[in-house]
PDB file of C-alpha atoms and ligand atoms in Angstrom:
ATOM      1  CA  MET A  97      14.845  -1.148 -17.887  1.00 63.00           C
ATOM      2  CA  GLU A  98      16.144   1.754 -15.785  1.00 71.00           C
ATOM      3  CA  GLU A  99      12.905   3.648 -16.249  1.00 88.00           C
ATOM      4  CA  LEU A 100      10.445   3.519 -13.346  1.00 96.00           C
ATOM      5  CA  ILE A 101       6.934   2.457 -14.336  1.00 98.00           C
ATOM      6  CA  ILE A 102       3.868   3.475 -12.369  1.00 98.00           C
ATOM      7  CA  SER A 103       0.931   1.084 -12.677  1.00 98.00           C
ATOM      8  CA  PRO A 104      -2.132   2.698 -11.044  1.00 98.00           C
ATOM      9  CA  SER A 105      -4.479   0.093  -9.576  1.00 98.00           C
ATOM     10  CA  LEU A 106      -8.069   0.524 -10.726  1.00 98.00           C
ATOM     11  CA  LEU A 107      -9.342  -1.130  -7.554  1.00 98.00           C
ATOM     12  CA  SER A 108      -9.288   2.268  -5.802  1.00 98.00           C
ATOM     13  CA  ALA A 109     -10.663   4.259  -8.741  1.00 98.00           C
ATOM     14  CA  ASN A 110     -14.165   5.671  -8.996  1.00 97.00           C
ATOM     15  CA  PHE A 111     -16.003   2.942 -10.896  1.00 96.00           C
ATOM     16  CA  ALA A 112     -18.685   5.426 -11.940  1.00 97.00           C
ATOM     17  CA  ASN A 113     -16.018   7.585 -13.541  1.00 96.00           C
ATOM     18  CA  LEU A 114     -13.289   5.235 -14.723  1.00 96.00           C
ATOM     19  CA  PHE A 115     -12.653   6.954 -18.023  1.00 95.00           C
ATOM     20  CA  ASP A 116     -11.771  10.276 -16.345  1.00 97.00           C
ATOM     21  CA  ASP A 117      -9.714   8.670 -13.586  1.00 98.00           C
ATOM     22  CA  ILE A 118      -7.648   6.749 -16.133  1.00 98.00           C
ATOM     23  CA  ALA A 119      -7.142   9.837 -18.301  1.00 98.00           C
ATOM     24  CA  LYS A 120      -5.836  11.778 -15.275  1.00 98.00           C
ATOM     25  CA  ALA A 121      -3.429   8.975 -14.325  1.00 98.00           C
ATOM     26  CA  GLU A 122      -2.179   8.861 -17.905  1.00 98.00           C
ATOM     27  CA  ALA A 123      -1.699  12.641 -17.955  1.00 98.00           C
ATOM     28  CA  GLY A 124       0.398  12.315 -14.770  1.00 98.00           C
ATOM     29  CA  GLY A 125       2.831   9.971 -16.500  1.00 98.00           C
ATOM     30  CA  ALA A 126       1.496   6.496 -15.777  1.00 98.00           C
ATOM     31  CA  LYS A 127       2.517   4.018 -18.466  1.00 98.00           C
ATOM     32  CA  TRP A 128       0.654   0.919 -17.244  1.00 98.00           C
ATOM     33  CA  LEU A 129      -2.786   0.261 -15.757  1.00 98.00           C
ATOM     34  CA  HIS A 130      -3.234  -2.420 -13.089  1.00 98.00           C
ATOM     35  CA  TYR A 131      -6.408  -4.555 -12.922  1.00 98.00           C
ATOM     36  CA  ASP A 132      -7.014  -6.496  -9.700  1.00 98.00           C
ATOM     37  CA  VAL A 133      -9.202  -9.471 -10.560  1.00 98.00           C
ATOM     38  CA  MET A 134     -10.517 -11.241  -7.428  1.00 98.00           C
ATOM     39  CA  ASP A 135     -12.731 -14.303  -7.322  1.00 98.00           C
ATOM     40  CA  GLY A 136     -13.868 -14.447  -3.681  1.00 98.00           C
ATOM     41  CA  HIS A 137     -12.073 -17.812  -3.378  1.00 98.00           C
ATOM     42  CA  PHE A 138      -8.329 -17.294  -3.742  1.00 98.00           C
ATOM     43  CA  VAL A 139      -8.804 -14.023  -1.835  1.00 98.00           C
ATOM     44  CA  ASN A 140     -11.482 -12.860   0.531  1.00 98.00           C
ATOM     45  CA  ASN A 141     -12.983 -10.295  -1.832  1.00 98.00           C
ATOM     46  CA  ILE A 142     -14.678 -10.011  -5.220  1.00 98.00           C
ATOM     47  CA  SER A 143     -13.751  -7.189  -7.584  1.00 98.00           C
ATOM     48  CA  PHE A 144     -14.357  -7.453 -11.343  1.00 98.00           C
ATOM     49  CA  GLY A 145     -13.554  -9.775 -14.205  1.00 98.00           C
ATOM     50  CA  LEU A 146     -13.425 -10.374 -17.933  1.00 98.00           C
ATOM     51  CA  PRO A 147     -16.068  -7.910 -19.228  1.00 98.00           C
ATOM     52  CA  VAL A 148     -14.447  -5.008 -17.362  1.00 97.00           C
ATOM     53  CA  VAL A 149     -10.964  -5.814 -18.692  1.00 98.00           C
ATOM     54  CA  GLU A 150     -12.403  -6.234 -22.175  1.00 98.00           C
ATOM     55  CA  CYS A 151     -14.127  -2.824 -22.213  1.00 97.00           C
ATOM     56  CA  ILE A 152     -11.583  -0.746 -20.301  1.00 98.00           C
ATOM     57  CA  SER A 153      -8.497  -2.090 -22.078  1.00 98.00           C
ATOM     58  CA  LYS A 154      -9.707  -0.544 -25.318  1.00 95.00           C
ATOM     59  CA  THR A 155     -10.262   2.960 -23.935  1.00 95.00           C
ATOM     60  CA  HIS A 156      -6.648   4.085 -23.377  1.00 97.00           C
ATOM     61  CA  LYS A 157      -3.056   3.619 -24.542  1.00 96.00           C
ATOM     62  CA  LEU A 158      -1.598   2.265 -21.298  1.00 98.00           C
ATOM     63  CA  VAL A 159      -0.142  -1.231 -20.956  1.00 98.00           C
ATOM     64  CA  ASN A 160      -2.824  -3.514 -19.482  1.00 98.00           C
ATOM     65  CA  ASP A 161      -1.300  -5.109 -16.393  1.00 99.00           C
ATOM     66  CA  VAL A 162      -3.751  -7.761 -15.176  1.00 99.00           C
ATOM     67  CA  HIS A 163      -3.231  -9.250 -11.711  1.00 99.00           C
ATOM     68  CA  LEU A 164      -5.252 -12.432 -11.271  1.00 99.00           C
ATOM     69  CA  MET A 165      -6.015 -13.191  -7.637  1.00 99.00           C
ATOM     70  CA  ILE A 166      -7.990 -16.257  -8.630  1.00 98.00           C
ATOM     71  CA  SER A 167      -7.944 -19.998  -8.127  1.00 98.00           C
ATOM     72  CA  ASP A 168      -7.315 -22.234 -11.148  1.00 98.00           C
ATOM     73  CA  PRO A 169      -5.510 -19.659 -13.347  1.00 98.00           C
ATOM     74  CA  LEU A 170      -4.912 -22.290 -16.046  1.00 98.00           C
ATOM     75  CA  ARG A 171      -8.630 -22.299 -16.742  1.00 98.00           C
ATOM     76  CA  TYR A 172      -8.911 -18.532 -17.273  1.00 98.00           C
ATOM     77  CA  VAL A 173      -5.650 -16.990 -18.512  1.00 98.00           C
ATOM     78  CA  LYS A 174      -6.400 -17.398 -22.213  1.00 98.00           C
ATOM     79  CA  ARG A 175      -9.657 -15.515 -21.812  1.00 98.00           C
ATOM     80  CA  PHE A 176      -7.865 -12.640 -20.087  1.00 99.00           C
ATOM     81  CA  CYS A 177      -5.324 -12.567 -22.922  1.00 98.00           C
ATOM     82  CA  ASP A 178      -8.189 -12.404 -25.424  1.00 98.00           C
ATOM     83  CA  ALA A 179      -9.849  -9.665 -23.348  1.00 98.00           C
ATOM     84  CA  GLY A 180      -6.874  -7.350 -23.928  1.00 98.00           C
ATOM     85  CA  ALA A 181      -4.362  -8.047 -21.153  1.00 98.00           C
ATOM     86  CA  ASP A 182      -0.742  -7.306 -22.117  1.00 98.00           C
ATOM     87  CA  TYR A 183       0.743  -8.745 -18.913  1.00 99.00           C
ATOM     88  CA  VAL A 184      -1.106 -11.585 -17.185  1.00 99.00           C
ATOM     89  CA  THR A 185       0.136 -12.149 -13.646  1.00 99.00           C
ATOM     90  CA  PHE A 186      -1.090 -15.134 -11.653  1.00 99.00           C
ATOM     91  CA  HIS A 187      -0.275 -16.429  -8.182  1.00 99.00           C
ATOM     92  CA  LEU A 188       2.223 -19.164  -7.397  1.00 99.00           C
ATOM     93  CA  GLU A 189       0.021 -20.219  -4.478  1.00 98.00           C
ATOM     94  CA  ALA A 190      -2.927 -20.785  -6.853  1.00 98.00           C
ATOM     95  CA  CYS A 191      -1.075 -23.522  -8.779  1.00 98.00           C
ATOM     96  CA  LYS A 192      -1.111 -27.142  -7.641  1.00 97.00           C
ATOM     97  CA  ASP A 193       2.520 -27.821  -8.620  1.00 98.00           C
ATOM     98  CA  ALA A 194       5.510 -26.517 -10.588  1.00 98.00           C
ATOM     99  CA  ASN A 195       4.303 -28.084 -13.844  1.00 98.00           C
ATOM    100  CA  GLU A 196       1.141 -26.041 -13.638  1.00 98.00           C
ATOM    101  CA  VAL A 197       3.161 -22.827 -13.248  1.00 98.00           C
ATOM    102  CA  TRP A 198       5.089 -23.627 -16.442  1.00 98.00           C
ATOM    103  CA  GLU A 199       1.886 -24.609 -18.220  1.00 98.00           C
ATOM    104  CA  VAL A 200       0.198 -21.292 -17.357  1.00 99.00           C
ATOM    105  CA  CYS A 201       3.280 -19.333 -18.526  1.00 98.00           C
ATOM    106  CA  ASP A 202       3.364 -21.287 -21.816  1.00 98.00           C
ATOM    107  CA  LEU A 203      -0.313 -20.646 -22.403  1.00 98.00           C
ATOM    108  CA  ILE A 204       0.092 -16.892 -21.828  1.00 99.00           C
ATOM    109  CA  HIS A 205       3.100 -16.791 -24.173  1.00 98.00           C
ATOM    110  CA  SER A 206       1.260 -18.820 -26.822  1.00 98.00           C
ATOM    111  CA  CYS A 207      -1.319 -16.002 -26.853  1.00 98.00           C
ATOM    112  CA  GLY A 208       1.511 -13.538 -27.571  1.00 98.00           C
ATOM    113  CA  LYS A 209       1.272 -11.945 -24.085  1.00 98.00           C
ATOM    114  CA  LYS A 210       3.694 -11.455 -21.182  1.00 99.00           C
ATOM    115  CA  ALA A 211       3.632 -13.693 -18.121  1.00 99.00           C
ATOM    116  CA  GLY A 212       3.958 -12.540 -14.513  1.00 99.00           C
ATOM    117  CA  LEU A 213       4.138 -14.578 -11.312  1.00 99.00           C
ATOM    118  CA  SER A 214       3.067 -13.132  -7.966  1.00 99.00           C
ATOM    119  CA  ILE A 215       3.702 -14.222  -4.398  1.00 99.00           C
ATOM    120  CA  ARG A 216       1.754 -13.471  -1.235  1.00 98.00           C
ATOM    121  CA  PRO A 217       3.645 -11.980   1.752  1.00 98.00           C
ATOM    122  CA  GLU A 218       4.093 -15.373   3.447  1.00 98.00           C
ATOM    123  CA  THR A 219       5.771 -16.972   0.394  1.00 98.00           C
ATOM    124  CA  LYS A 220       9.570 -16.904   0.106  1.00 98.00           C
ATOM    125  CA  ILE A 221      11.064 -15.168  -2.931  1.00 98.00           C
ATOM    126  CA  GLU A 222      13.286 -18.208  -3.572  1.00 98.00           C
ATOM    127  CA  GLU A 223      10.145 -20.082  -4.618  1.00 98.00           C
ATOM    128  CA  VAL A 224       9.942 -18.069  -7.856  1.00 98.00           C
ATOM    129  CA  PHE A 225      13.572 -18.747  -8.852  1.00 98.00           C
ATOM    130  CA  PRO A 226      12.915 -22.074 -10.682  1.00 98.00           C
ATOM    131  CA  PHE A 227      10.458 -20.326 -13.023  1.00 98.00           C
ATOM    132  CA  ILE A 228      12.469 -17.207 -13.744  1.00 98.00           C
ATOM    133  CA  TYR A 229      13.310 -18.014 -17.380  1.00 97.00           C
ATOM    134  CA  SER A 230       9.579 -18.329 -18.154  1.00 98.00           C
ATOM    135  CA  LEU A 231       8.695 -14.988 -16.586  1.00 98.00           C
ATOM    136  CA  ASP A 232       8.500 -11.438 -17.894  1.00 98.00           C
ATOM    137  CA  LEU A 233       7.568 -10.021 -14.488  1.00 98.00           C
ATOM    138  CA  VAL A 234       7.645 -10.957 -10.806  1.00 99.00           C
ATOM    139  CA  LEU A 235       5.000  -9.263  -8.652  1.00 99.00           C
ATOM    140  CA  ILE A 236       5.886  -9.060  -4.979  1.00 99.00           C
ATOM    141  CA  MET A 237       2.878  -8.450  -2.752  1.00 98.00           C
ATOM    142  CA  SER A 238       3.636  -6.010   0.060  1.00 98.00           C
ATOM    143  CA  VAL A 239       0.156  -6.476   1.585  1.00 98.00           C
ATOM    144  CA  VAL A 240      -2.114  -9.480   1.982  1.00 98.00           C
ATOM    145  CA  PRO A 241      -3.890  -9.598  -1.399  1.00 98.00           C
ATOM    146  CA  GLY A 242      -7.581  -8.779  -1.432  1.00 98.00           C
ATOM    147  CA  PHE A 243      -7.962  -5.131  -0.464  1.00 97.00           C
ATOM    148  CA  GLY A 244      -6.549  -1.715  -1.255  1.00 96.00           C
ATOM    149  CA  GLY A 245      -5.532   0.799   1.401  1.00 97.00           C
ATOM    150  CA  GLN A 246      -3.403  -1.494   3.600  1.00 98.00           C
ATOM    151  CA  GLU A 247      -0.036  -0.700   5.147  1.00 98.00           C
ATOM    152  CA  PHE A 248       3.179  -1.624   3.310  1.00 98.00           C
ATOM    153  CA  ASP A 249       4.975  -4.686   4.732  1.00 98.00           C
ATOM    154  CA  ASN A 250       8.707  -3.913   4.925  1.00 98.00           C
ATOM    155  CA  GLU A 251       9.591  -7.571   4.368  1.00 98.00           C
ATOM    156  CA  ALA A 252       8.882  -6.956   0.685  1.00 98.00           C
ATOM    157  CA  LEU A 253      12.098  -4.895   0.547  1.00 98.00           C
ATOM    158  CA  GLY A 254      14.245  -7.897   1.469  1.00 98.00           C
ATOM    159  CA  LYS A 255      12.504  -9.944  -1.245  1.00 98.00           C
ATOM    160  CA  ILE A 256      13.126  -7.288  -3.910  1.00 98.00           C
ATOM    161  CA  LEU A 257      16.774  -7.133  -2.866  1.00 98.00           C
ATOM    162  CA  LYS A 258      17.215 -10.924  -3.064  1.00 98.00           C
ATOM    163  CA  LEU A 259      15.486 -11.080  -6.453  1.00 98.00           C
ATOM    164  CA  LYS A 260      17.646  -8.249  -7.799  1.00 98.00           C
ATOM    165  CA  GLN A 261      20.745 -10.081  -6.588  1.00 98.00           C
ATOM    166  CA  PHE A 262      19.538 -13.310  -8.235  1.00 98.00           C
ATOM    167  CA  PHE A 263      19.002 -11.390 -11.491  1.00 98.00           C
ATOM    168  CA  LYS A 264      22.550 -10.019 -11.324  1.00 97.00           C
ATOM    169  CA  GLU A 265      24.089 -13.426 -10.650  1.00 97.00           C
ATOM    170  CA  ASN A 266      22.169 -14.994 -13.539  1.00 97.00           C
ATOM    171  CA  ASP A 267      22.439 -12.083 -15.955  1.00 96.00           C
ATOM    172  CA  ILE A 268      18.669 -11.586 -16.155  1.00 97.00           C
ATOM    173  CA  THR A 269      18.011  -8.123 -17.519  1.00 95.00           C
ATOM    174  CA  LYS A 270      14.553  -8.130 -19.077  1.00 95.00           C
ATOM    175  CA  THR A 271      12.280  -9.288 -16.248  1.00 98.00           C
ATOM    176  CA  TYR A 272      10.413  -6.624 -14.336  1.00 98.00           C
ATOM    177  CA  ILE A 273      10.307  -6.485 -10.554  1.00 98.00           C
ATOM    178  CA  SER A 274       6.923  -5.124  -9.569  1.00 98.00           C
ATOM    179  CA  VAL A 275       5.693  -4.365  -6.058  1.00 98.00           C
ATOM    180  CA  ASP A 276       2.047  -4.080  -5.065  1.00 98.00           C
ATOM    181  CA  GLY A 277       0.401  -2.776  -1.903  1.00 98.00           C
ATOM    182  CA  GLY A 278       0.811   0.254   0.343  1.00 98.00           C
ATOM    183  CA  ILE A 279       2.873   2.242  -2.162  1.00 98.00           C
ATOM    184  CA  ASN A 280       3.272   5.970  -1.506  1.00 98.00           C
ATOM    185  CA  GLU A 281       6.209   8.395  -1.919  1.00 95.00           C
ATOM    186  CA  THR A 282       8.074   6.941   1.056  1.00 97.00           C
ATOM    187  CA  THR A 283       7.573   3.215   0.432  1.00 98.00           C
ATOM    188  CA  GLY A 284       7.931   3.724  -3.324  1.00 97.00           C
ATOM    189  CA  THR A 285      11.325   5.355  -2.817  1.00 96.00           C
ATOM    190  CA  LEU A 286      12.446   2.422  -0.664  1.00 97.00           C
ATOM    191  CA  CYS A 287      11.269  -0.111  -3.277  1.00 97.00           C
ATOM    192  CA  LYS A 288      13.017   1.670  -6.113  1.00 96.00           C
ATOM    193  CA  GLY A 289      16.168   1.937  -3.980  1.00 96.00           C
ATOM    194  CA  VAL A 290      16.415  -1.849  -3.678  1.00 97.00           C
ATOM    195  CA  GLY A 291      15.623  -2.609  -7.317  1.00 97.00           C
ATOM    196  CA  ALA A 292      11.889  -2.501  -8.096  1.00 98.00           C
ATOM    197  CA  ASN A 293      11.068  -1.049 -11.517  1.00 96.00           C
ATOM    198  CA  VAL A 294       7.259  -1.223 -11.487  1.00 98.00           C
ATOM    199  CA  LEU A 295       5.247   0.332  -8.667  1.00 98.00           C
ATOM    200  CA  VAL A 296       1.576  -0.584  -8.381  1.00 98.00           C
ATOM    201  CA  ALA A 297      -0.316   2.083  -6.446  1.00 98.00           C
ATOM    202  CA  GLY A 298      -4.053   2.197  -5.830  1.00 98.00           C
ATOM    203  CA  SER A 299      -5.302   4.393  -3.014  1.00 98.00           C
ATOM    204  CA  TYR A 300      -2.311   6.763  -3.087  1.00 98.00           C
ATOM    205  CA  ILE A 301      -3.268   7.696  -6.655  1.00 98.00           C
ATOM    206  CA  PHE A 302      -7.016   7.261  -6.979  1.00 98.00           C
ATOM    207  CA  LYS A 303      -8.051   8.413  -3.494  1.00 98.00           C
ATOM    208  CA  SER A 304      -6.073  11.599  -4.006  1.00 98.00           C
ATOM    209  CA  ASP A 305      -7.862  14.873  -4.843  1.00 97.00           C
ATOM    210  CA  ASP A 306      -5.258  15.300  -7.562  1.00 98.00           C
ATOM    211  CA  ILE A 307      -4.839  12.003  -9.425  1.00 98.00           C
ATOM    212  CA  GLN A 308      -2.546  13.446 -12.070  1.00 98.00           C
ATOM    213  CA  GLY A 309      -0.381  15.120  -9.420  1.00 98.00           C
ATOM    214  CA  ALA A 310      -0.170  11.936  -7.335  1.00 98.00           C
ATOM    215  CA  VAL A 311       1.301   9.958 -10.256  1.00 98.00           C
ATOM    216  CA  GLY A 312       3.623  12.869 -10.979  1.00 96.00           C
ATOM    217  CA  LYS A 313       4.764  12.930  -7.348  1.00 95.00           C
ATOM    218  CA  LEU A 314       5.602   9.218  -7.393  1.00 96.00           C
ATOM    219  CA  LEU A 315       7.659   9.733 -10.530  1.00 94.00           C
ATOM    220  CA  LYS A 316       9.378  12.869  -9.258  1.00 86.00           C
ATOM    221  CA  TRP A 317      10.099  11.889  -5.707  1.00 73.00           C
ATOM    222  CA  ILE A 318      11.427   8.479  -6.539  1.00 68.00           C
TER     223      ILE A 318
HETATM  224  C1  DX5 B 547      -4.352  -5.794  -3.364  1.00 60.36           C
HETATM  225  C2  DX5 B 547      -4.144  -5.396  -4.800  1.00 60.36           C
HETATM  226  C3  DX5 B 547      -3.474  -4.093  -5.000  1.00 60.36           C
HETATM  227  C4  DX5 B 547      -4.199  -2.921  -4.404  1.00 60.36           C
HETATM  228  C5  DX5 B 547      -3.170  -1.911  -4.004  1.00 60.36           C
HETATM  229  O1  DX5 B 547      -4.865  -7.073  -3.327  1.00 60.36           O
HETATM  230  O2  DX5 B 547      -3.408  -6.367  -5.486  1.00 60.36           O
HETATM  231  O3  DX5 B 547      -3.187  -3.861  -6.377  1.00 60.36           O
HETATM  232  O4  DX5 B 547      -5.102  -2.332  -5.294  1.00 60.36           O
HETATM  233  O5  DX5 B 547      -3.813  -0.904  -3.348  1.00 60.36           O
HETATM  234  P1  DX5 B 547      -3.051   0.137  -2.418  1.00 60.36           P
HETATM  235  O6  DX5 B 547      -2.080   0.847  -3.281  1.00 60.36           O
HETATM  236  O7  DX5 B 547      -4.169   0.997  -1.921  1.00 60.36           O
HETATM  237  O8  DX5 B 547      -2.383  -0.663  -1.330  1.00 60.36           O
HETATM  238 ZN1   ZN B 548      -2.671  -5.936  -7.622  1.00 60.36          ZN
END
């Protein structure tokens, strides 16, 4: 759990050259690959969906880290599990009540996959605490979900710190703390410093002239 995991976000990759971009990220030391699925309803953007996850997840050895920015996750999570997701992360704000959050987690686990819960910047970290024993990962958004290339919101650091503290008090050792949005060497170092163990980075990695080197820099600097 001490190891830092880099999860490059495909949203900023070259979609005409995904295979090469992924291979470079993997060569740089990335262990996971992050898929931002957007439905144009839960967020103000549309990205890609099931067929892309299904094809791409078979082309590499990275852990498939699927981030669903969609309404009605209960309706779709099983299909993302079947498409090859290893971690399926959905949004707390997309669920109508607490029972639905537990139901989505149970469904993901019944498919033999790992469940993640994400919160938008305006949601308090305390709101994930009741679900913690059903979660394998908590994804803290450090930008408003929907677009890559935005600036890191420092309030995410306080949330990571509080979650880490909650984990300590409750002896939770196997749940990942992931942070997503505006990650670069500087913000990544800050996140790791307060307890994050998965860094999702899109534009810093895939908009770089040296994709392999960018992953390597995140791992080395942090
Ligand atoms: C935003 C997505 C992020 C995004 C991060 O809605 O969830 O995963 O790709 O991109 P950067 O690293 O460019 O902020
Ligand atoms: Zn994401």
